[in-house]
């Protein structure tokens, strides 16, 4: 097939694809460039000199509120959501491999979690905590709110993984005398490890960037997306772009790290 | 004993999911349904059963206009994302020949999905603004004398930003279904003398329908739930149902917001049910 000539349609579609990628990344690069705006520069082009002044500004309390605290809250919450999403999705994925009473309603509840508008989840949890007399906080109500968004992704990914997973590997392990824990630990787990890492990446990133679900549920302390959203209305200097650049670079590093780990596992496996 | 444990296993494994979604999804929605019948004033909410919140919501022309506006956004954004999603996925699945190139290009398309929506949204401001990149280019090239005002803080900006944010939700499921189309079907159609267009129209499009349906569910529900894009990109000049709820919430009118939430939920779930009639998503995973 490699020698086959490219049709003219290929070049049109390739051009369309390139335009699409430019559309995806173009505006982000505008923010990236503008975050290096000179000290006198404003929120728009042209660049008025080049400086890292707005990055320094990020760490001065009076300029942007408490960026460090909201960042560490978002980071902690992201890691908490990631851990819970991986474990709960894996368990649910294992459960769905067998028939059990209530499997279909539970599946539809999971899908519902994906389609219920985020602001309704936010409002509902806010009112629930109020009625229970609990104080909403980022580590309790917002934690739960984020999981209504990350769990359906995790469960559906595990669902897809186990649909393609042949039970003959486990049968072979059992024939060789492994008990069910050994079968899981030494046969199933290594095979699905890359997917689990992917679920973890989804769990962390979706939580780290979540905004609407945090709105009514984070209590008195802001997470990073709430902080940024607040800044869009009252910050008029490029420090906003500096913050955008920092969090985006952070997200890119996380993605790169994850892809690197998955690639590394694949390489090691194919060698052995 | 062992048999009993083995039979109980799936229940134990499913419990955490059920508990979390039960407490943070099902219970809050049931509570909203109850609260939507409550009375309220500036000081608090009062349990009761009155239909005033619904009468007020459904009886106001503002609500109907806002729903009209939100559905308009949903329809336009859906049409554009479906078009882009189909062709991008088609290019990746059928025109890129090396599997490794395919993976890399697909990753390039999905990476922005894992970065902040808010940052991606505000990144349009320096591009579209009065002194933004597009306007400077247009004025500089002498195409217009005055900067174009409707690029930012308009319905155009809202739709552009939504397409930017949500197209990935269309590309991914369509690409996924297209990768599972047996390439020999395409070969067979070509051997039978079908043109490229006939293959796309009669072979690929029907087989890609489930992916298009899943992508549509994502895009439609995300647009129907959106308030931040509408608020920021329209500069407060346009409204959406979720934004209306958000305003009621900031005025602490929770029962009114709850009634709105119930109506919105019914609308969104019927749209999803309509799309699900076309495709059984359990079979597609």
XYZ file of C-alpha atoms in Angstrom:
557
model
C 0.000 0.000 0.000
C 3.020 2.238 0.612
C 3.733 2.771 -3.076
C 0.174 3.779 -3.926
C -0.039 7.345 -5.236
C -1.666 9.987 -3.040
C -4.983 11.230 -4.362
C -5.631 14.978 -4.657
C -8.162 14.484 -1.844
C -5.270 13.632 0.478
C -3.659 17.046 0.010
C -6.928 18.901 0.602
C -7.577 16.902 3.778
C -3.979 17.302 4.939
C -4.304 21.083 4.509
C -7.596 20.976 6.429
C -5.915 19.006 9.215
C -3.031 21.484 9.435
C -5.526 24.370 9.644
C -7.356 22.527 12.412
C -4.141 22.067 14.413
C -3.294 25.758 13.923
C -6.789 26.613 15.129
C -6.239 24.441 18.231
C -2.807 25.780 19.151
C -2.709 29.262 17.589
C -4.524 31.208 20.306
C -2.526 29.420 23.019
C 0.696 30.610 21.409
C -0.644 34.190 21.479
C -0.992 33.909 25.266
C 2.435 32.318 25.507
C 4.097 35.161 23.577
C 2.190 37.911 25.381
C 3.180 36.582 28.802
C 6.705 37.814 27.967
C 5.319 41.312 27.441
C 7.608 44.181 28.521
C 6.930 46.024 31.808
C 4.992 48.806 30.038
C 3.070 46.479 27.720
C -0.638 45.765 27.860
C -3.011 42.869 27.249
C -2.724 42.984 23.456
C -0.086 42.968 20.770
C 2.309 44.501 19.906
C 4.982 43.408 22.350
C 6.425 46.373 24.189
C 9.832 44.876 24.812
C 10.466 41.479 26.313
C 10.626 40.655 30.012
C 9.864 38.027 32.622
C 8.418 40.686 34.869
C 4.883 39.185 34.776
C 6.193 35.818 35.882
C 7.900 37.483 38.854
C 4.646 39.312 39.478
C 2.895 35.965 39.933
C 4.725 35.414 43.176
C 3.885 38.798 44.666
C 0.741 38.440 46.749
C -0.778 41.831 46.010
C -0.716 41.360 42.236
C -2.759 38.177 41.844
C -4.141 37.160 45.178
C -2.854 33.893 46.518
C -1.656 32.030 43.464
C 0.556 29.599 45.387
C -2.175 28.426 47.754
C -4.780 27.903 45.028
C -2.214 26.053 42.920
C -1.332 23.692 45.769
C -5.039 23.110 46.477
C -5.684 22.236 42.828
C -2.618 19.995 42.731
C -3.623 18.110 45.899
C -7.224 17.795 44.776
C -6.081 16.561 41.339
C -3.939 13.851 42.934
C -6.772 12.816 45.284
C -9.218 12.615 42.375
C -6.659 10.710 40.309
C -6.100 8.058 42.998
C -9.811 7.557 43.645
C -10.656 7.500 39.923
C -8.067 4.809 39.154
C -9.100 2.543 42.046
C -12.889 2.953 41.723
C -12.846 2.628 37.909
C -10.682 -0.490 38.051
C -12.976 -2.123 40.613
C -16.103 -1.164 38.663
C -14.495 -2.407 35.430
C -13.830 -5.772 37.105
C -17.395 -5.885 38.441
C -18.912 -5.242 35.007
C -17.087 -8.283 33.581
C -19.640 -10.447 35.336
C -23.397 -10.347 35.477
C -24.781 -8.855 38.632
C -28.111 -7.532 39.771
C -28.380 -3.819 39.024
C -25.521 -3.732 36.513
C -27.584 -1.973 33.840
C -28.973 0.794 36.091
C -25.464 1.398 37.464
C -24.143 1.664 33.920
C -26.810 4.222 33.046
C -26.102 6.161 36.243
C -22.470 6.360 35.100
C -23.482 7.602 31.659
C -25.883 10.081 33.291
C -22.944 11.443 35.266
C -21.374 12.354 31.946
C -24.377 14.153 30.457
C -25.905 15.941 33.462
C -24.965 19.627 33.026
C -22.023 20.525 35.259
C -23.778 23.503 36.807
C -26.628 21.257 37.979
C -24.139 18.957 39.749
C -22.536 22.016 41.291
C -25.826 23.499 42.481
C -27.147 20.136 43.703
C -24.090 19.338 45.815
C -24.026 22.905 47.141
C -27.657 22.671 48.275
C -27.145 19.141 49.639
C -24.264 20.236 51.856
C -26.221 23.260 52.996
C -29.208 21.092 53.965
C -27.012 18.572 55.764
C -25.419 21.412 57.701
C -21.982 20.580 56.286
C -19.548 23.240 55.241
C -18.544 22.834 51.593
C -14.784 22.596 51.041
C -12.484 21.757 48.172
C -11.465 18.456 49.802
C -15.029 17.243 50.483
C -17.816 18.618 48.282
C -15.567 19.674 45.397
C -13.789 16.316 45.631
C -17.101 14.521 45.078
C -18.186 16.966 42.386
C -14.991 16.327 40.411
C -15.451 12.574 40.636
C -18.868 12.829 38.968
C -16.898 14.033 35.927
C -13.768 11.826 36.074
C -15.386 8.506 37.112
C -17.554 8.047 33.997
C -14.470 8.552 31.805
C -12.501 6.087 33.926
C -15.278 3.486 34.043
C -15.999 3.710 30.304
C -12.275 3.339 29.515
C -12.038 0.261 31.781
C -15.235 -1.061 30.212
C -13.639 -0.781 26.763
C -10.381 -2.335 28.014
C -12.068 -5.396 29.543
C -14.323 -5.854 26.491
C -11.146 -6.565 24.515
C -9.458 -8.592 27.262
C -9.362 -12.301 26.591
C -10.194 -14.438 29.654
C -7.881 -17.171 28.355
C -4.874 -15.462 29.999
C -6.513 -15.818 33.392
C -7.580 -19.386 32.639
C -3.974 -20.235 31.757
C -2.754 -18.679 35.011
C -5.331 -20.600 36.995
C -4.430 -23.858 35.254
C -0.857 -23.259 36.347
C -2.051 -23.056 39.928
C -2.315 -19.324 40.584
C -5.019 -18.213 43.002
C -7.327 -15.368 42.041
C -5.208 -12.669 43.707
C -2.017 -13.958 42.052
C -3.833 -14.086 38.713
C -4.912 -10.491 39.122
C -1.587 -9.228 40.443
C 0.759 -10.978 38.004
C -1.366 -11.420 34.877
C -4.249 -8.947 34.635
C -2.685 -5.911 36.300
C 0.505 -5.746 34.182
C -1.566 -6.115 31.003
C -3.924 -3.266 31.806
C -1.294 -1.039 33.453
C -0.966 1.395 30.491
C -4.756 1.917 30.441
C -4.756 2.533 34.183
C -2.054 5.176 33.754
C -4.232 6.742 31.045
C -7.207 6.766 33.431
C -4.981 8.436 36.018
C -3.979 11.133 33.528
C -7.642 11.799 32.736
C -8.549 11.887 36.417
C -5.819 14.340 37.273
C -6.173 16.664 34.277
C -9.965 16.854 34.286
C -9.935 17.684 37.993
C -7.013 20.115 37.773
C -8.840 22.121 35.076
C -12.415 21.705 36.324
C -14.291 24.925 36.813
C -18.097 24.707 36.671
C -18.351 21.809 39.130
C -16.098 23.594 41.628
C -18.052 26.827 41.513
C -20.659 26.043 44.186
C -18.714 23.352 45.984
C -15.276 24.706 46.873
C -16.368 26.659 49.925
C -14.336 29.685 50.888
C -11.007 28.775 49.289
C -10.505 28.956 45.546
C -8.983 26.317 43.334
C -6.723 27.509 40.523
C -9.382 27.596 37.731
C -11.678 29.647 39.994
C -8.785 32.004 40.727
C -8.074 32.402 36.998
C -11.744 32.954 36.216
C -11.897 35.664 38.851
C -8.820 37.263 37.299
C -10.429 37.507 33.851
C -12.749 40.176 35.196
C -10.461 42.223 37.408
C -6.860 41.813 36.254
C -5.784 44.097 33.448
C -2.103 43.243 33.165
C -0.332 40.403 31.337
C 0.126 38.638 34.674
C -3.038 36.769 33.642
C -1.211 35.428 30.594
C 1.836 34.540 32.690
C -0.403 32.440 34.919
C -2.004 30.867 31.832
C 1.420 30.012 30.439
C 2.589 28.490 33.720
C -0.470 26.240 34.191
C -0.508 25.190 30.525
C 3.193 24.300 30.584
C 2.494 22.342 33.771
C -0.349 20.419 32.062
C 1.887 19.712 29.053
C 4.627 18.357 31.336
C 2.146 16.022 33.052
C 0.894 14.730 29.682
C 4.444 14.295 28.378
C 5.475 12.439 31.528
C 2.476 10.084 31.275
C 2.975 9.367 27.577
C 6.649 8.785 28.343
C 5.834 6.248 31.071
C 3.353 4.379 28.855
C 5.893 4.320 26.005
C 8.627 3.114 28.357
C 6.435 0.251 29.641
C 5.630 -0.758 26.056
C 9.327 -0.734 25.088
C 10.364 -2.787 28.089
C 7.620 -5.289 27.402
C 8.487 -5.758 23.748
C 12.142 -6.314 24.663
C 11.440 -9.043 27.198
C -18.059 -20.107 51.727
C -15.761 -19.636 48.763
C -18.724 -19.777 46.434
C -20.561 -17.131 48.405
C -17.531 -14.855 48.362
C -17.141 -15.317 44.637
C -20.771 -14.413 44.071
C -20.496 -11.344 46.281
C -17.343 -10.099 44.532
C -18.955 -8.041 41.734
C -21.212 -6.334 44.277
C -18.252 -5.423 46.475
C -16.347 -4.164 43.441
C -19.262 -2.035 42.227
C -20.035 -0.537 45.647
C -17.541 2.383 45.641
C -18.853 3.604 42.265
C -22.461 3.285 43.421
C -21.798 5.081 46.726
C -19.941 8.006 45.124
C -22.379 8.535 42.251
C -25.314 7.933 44.564
C -24.229 10.559 47.055
C -22.746 13.161 44.700
C -25.037 12.760 41.679
C -28.348 10.976 42.324
C -29.013 12.440 45.773
C -28.253 16.079 44.813
C -30.513 15.811 41.760
C -33.361 14.341 43.821
C -32.849 17.117 46.351
C -33.015 19.758 43.604
C -36.290 18.222 42.464
C -37.644 18.621 46.011
C -36.219 22.105 46.554
C -37.695 23.323 43.262
C -41.107 23.178 44.975
C -39.963 25.165 48.009
C -40.654 28.761 48.862
C -37.857 31.287 49.364
C -37.135 34.902 50.165
C -33.975 36.939 50.666
C -33.344 35.274 54.044
C -33.663 31.582 53.203
C -35.646 28.671 51.804
C -38.839 27.240 53.298
C -39.906 23.627 52.761
C -43.317 23.322 51.162
C -45.040 22.374 47.984
C -45.775 25.145 45.555
C -45.470 25.300 41.802
C -44.672 29.014 41.754
C -41.024 28.477 40.741
C -42.099 26.505 37.685
C -44.887 28.936 36.835
C -42.376 31.758 37.027
C -39.740 29.929 34.992
C -42.006 28.595 32.264
C -44.280 31.645 32.183
C -41.542 34.129 31.472
C -40.653 35.042 27.921
C -37.039 35.591 29.066
C -36.778 31.858 29.778
C -38.095 30.936 26.330
C -35.796 33.412 24.650
C -32.832 32.103 26.627
C -33.681 28.516 25.692
C -33.991 29.606 22.068
C -30.568 31.245 22.257
C -28.962 28.215 23.941
C -30.485 25.799 21.415
C -29.248 28.038 18.609
C -25.693 27.808 19.997
C -26.083 24.039 20.383
C -27.303 23.577 16.795
C -24.620 25.764 15.185
C -21.752 24.406 17.300
C -22.963 20.840 16.700
C -23.055 21.304 12.916
C -19.577 22.851 12.780
C -17.933 20.362 15.178
C -19.555 17.403 13.380
C -18.200 18.645 10.038
C -14.676 19.268 11.371
C -14.723 16.099 13.496
C -15.721 13.882 10.590
C -13.083 15.152 8.179
C -10.252 15.258 10.720
C -11.058 11.713 11.894
C -11.434 10.521 8.287
C -8.039 11.974 7.397
C -6.375 10.341 10.419
C -8.055 6.963 10.013
C -7.933 6.482 6.238
C -5.248 8.752 4.798
C -2.433 8.505 7.334
C -0.780 5.198 6.579
C 1.767 4.631 9.342
C 0.342 3.609 12.705
C 2.977 5.602 14.594
C 2.230 8.795 12.621
C -1.443 8.181 13.313
C -0.830 7.944 17.073
C 1.320 11.081 17.142
C -1.184 13.145 15.127
C -4.041 11.875 17.271
C -2.134 12.887 20.409
C -1.561 16.340 18.912
C -5.339 16.599 18.574
C -6.113 15.422 22.122
C -3.478 17.279 24.166
C -5.440 20.590 24.336
C -8.353 18.593 25.770
C -6.246 18.026 28.889
C -5.403 21.690 29.417
C -7.482 24.385 31.055
C -10.682 25.387 29.243
C -10.580 28.838 30.792
C -7.069 29.521 29.525
C -7.984 28.259 26.061
C -11.022 30.522 26.102
C -9.283 33.711 27.193
C -6.509 33.039 24.690
C -8.941 34.290 22.023
C -9.078 37.752 23.581
C -5.695 39.003 22.283
C -6.495 37.406 18.918
C -9.986 38.804 18.357
C -9.953 42.043 20.365
C -10.183 45.568 18.993
C -6.386 45.784 18.827
C -6.046 42.044 18.416
C -4.084 40.064 15.866
C -6.919 39.635 13.368
C -7.900 43.287 13.417
C -4.301 44.503 13.158
C -3.818 42.218 10.167
C -7.040 43.361 8.489
C -6.324 47.057 9.055
C -2.660 46.632 8.147
C -3.546 44.938 4.876
C -5.984 47.716 4.088
C -8.981 45.392 3.902
C -10.943 47.452 6.445
C -10.380 51.022 7.696
C -11.777 50.512 11.181
C -11.171 47.486 13.424
C -14.027 45.002 13.130
C -16.036 45.268 16.349
C -18.057 42.050 16.230
C -15.080 39.692 16.405
C -15.001 39.725 20.212
C -17.876 40.051 22.678
C -20.452 38.723 20.242
C -22.303 35.528 19.342
C -19.592 34.954 16.755
C -16.936 34.888 19.492
C -19.047 32.558 21.641
C -19.506 30.061 18.795
C -15.846 30.243 17.757
C -14.670 29.587 21.318
C -17.147 26.718 21.790
C -16.029 25.080 18.547
C -12.448 25.505 19.728
C -13.201 23.942 23.117
C -15.511 21.112 22.111
C -14.410 19.819 18.665
C -12.091 17.298 20.339
C -15.120 15.614 21.887
C -16.284 14.955 18.327
C -12.921 13.965 16.790
C -12.091 11.306 19.396
C -15.237 9.107 19.207
C -15.481 9.371 15.408
C -11.804 8.442 15.030
C -12.389 5.544 17.414
C -15.250 4.058 15.367
C -13.488 4.708 12.056
C -10.414 2.784 13.241
C -12.614 -0.246 13.688
C -14.021 -0.157 10.137
C -12.616 -3.135 8.255
C -10.344 -1.684 5.563
C -11.278 -4.553 3.235
C -14.781 -3.060 2.975
C -13.255 0.053 1.461
C -11.100 -2.090 -0.861
C -14.158 -4.065 -1.917
C -16.113 -0.897 -2.658
C -13.197 0.436 -4.714
C -12.871 -2.839 -6.643
C -16.578 -2.642 -7.304
C -15.950 0.691 -9.021
C -17.111 3.127 -6.321
C -15.635 6.629 -6.432
C -14.044 8.215 -3.343
C -17.232 10.135 -2.651
C -19.416 7.065 -3.011
C -17.165 5.207 -0.557
C -17.365 8.037 1.986
C -21.105 8.442 1.581
C -22.219 4.800 1.347
C -19.601 2.904 3.356
C -17.733 5.092 5.837
C -20.439 7.533 6.906
C -23.013 4.841 7.842
C -20.382 2.843 9.748
C -19.116 5.967 11.549
C -22.600 6.897 12.757
C -22.167 5.546 16.305
C -19.046 7.686 16.767
C -20.856 10.733 15.419
C -23.723 10.022 17.839
C -21.414 9.774 20.880
C -19.595 12.947 19.841
C -22.950 14.679 19.392
C -24.022 13.708 22.917
C -20.840 15.287 24.296
C -21.071 18.472 22.253
C -24.807 19.031 22.766
C -24.670 18.467 26.540
C -21.538 20.611 26.941
C -23.024 23.526 24.995
C -26.366 23.261 26.822
C -24.494 23.376 30.169
C -22.123 26.182 29.265
C -22.132 29.488 31.055
C -18.506 30.603 31.297
C -17.886 30.748 27.534
C -21.131 32.613 26.960
C -20.402 35.027 29.784
C -16.795 35.828 28.876
C -16.921 35.684 25.088
C -20.175 37.598 24.668
C -19.079 40.195 27.213
C -22.412 39.771 28.977
C -24.456 40.510 25.862
C -25.738 37.009 25.262
C -27.506 34.584 27.562
C -27.677 30.851 28.090
C -29.812 28.711 30.372
C -26.876 27.838 32.632
C -25.887 31.498 32.854
C -29.443 32.345 33.911
C -29.138 29.680 36.643
C -25.756 31.034 37.660
C -27.253 34.499 38.154
C -30.084 33.103 40.266
C -27.526 31.197 42.320
C -25.494 34.319 42.997
C -28.709 35.989 44.232
C -29.220 32.954 46.520
C -32.531 32.146 44.785
C -31.849 28.412 45.039
C -35.437 27.139 44.582
C -35.781 29.201 41.395
C -32.415 27.915 40.176
C -33.510 24.376 41.117
C -36.686 24.673 39.019
C -34.553 25.886 36.147
C -32.169 22.987 36.711
C -34.994 20.445 36.542
C -36.316 21.923 33.288
C -32.814 22.013 31.788
C -32.157 18.440 32.899
C -35.377 17.230 31.256
C -34.465 19.023 28.013
C -30.887 17.683 27.971
C -31.875 14.111 28.861
C -34.548 14.055 26.125
C -31.971 15.255 23.606
C -29.594 12.488 24.734
C -32.386 9.904 24.627
C -33.198 11.048 21.096
C -29.586 10.534 20.012
C -29.390 7.166 21.834
C -32.299 5.858 19.763
C -29.893 5.888 16.821
C -27.106 3.995 18.541
C -26.551 1.514 21.384
C -23.431 2.904 23.046
C -22.856 -0.183 25.191
C -22.074 -2.087 22.013
C -19.626 0.573 20.895
C -17.198 0.438 23.802
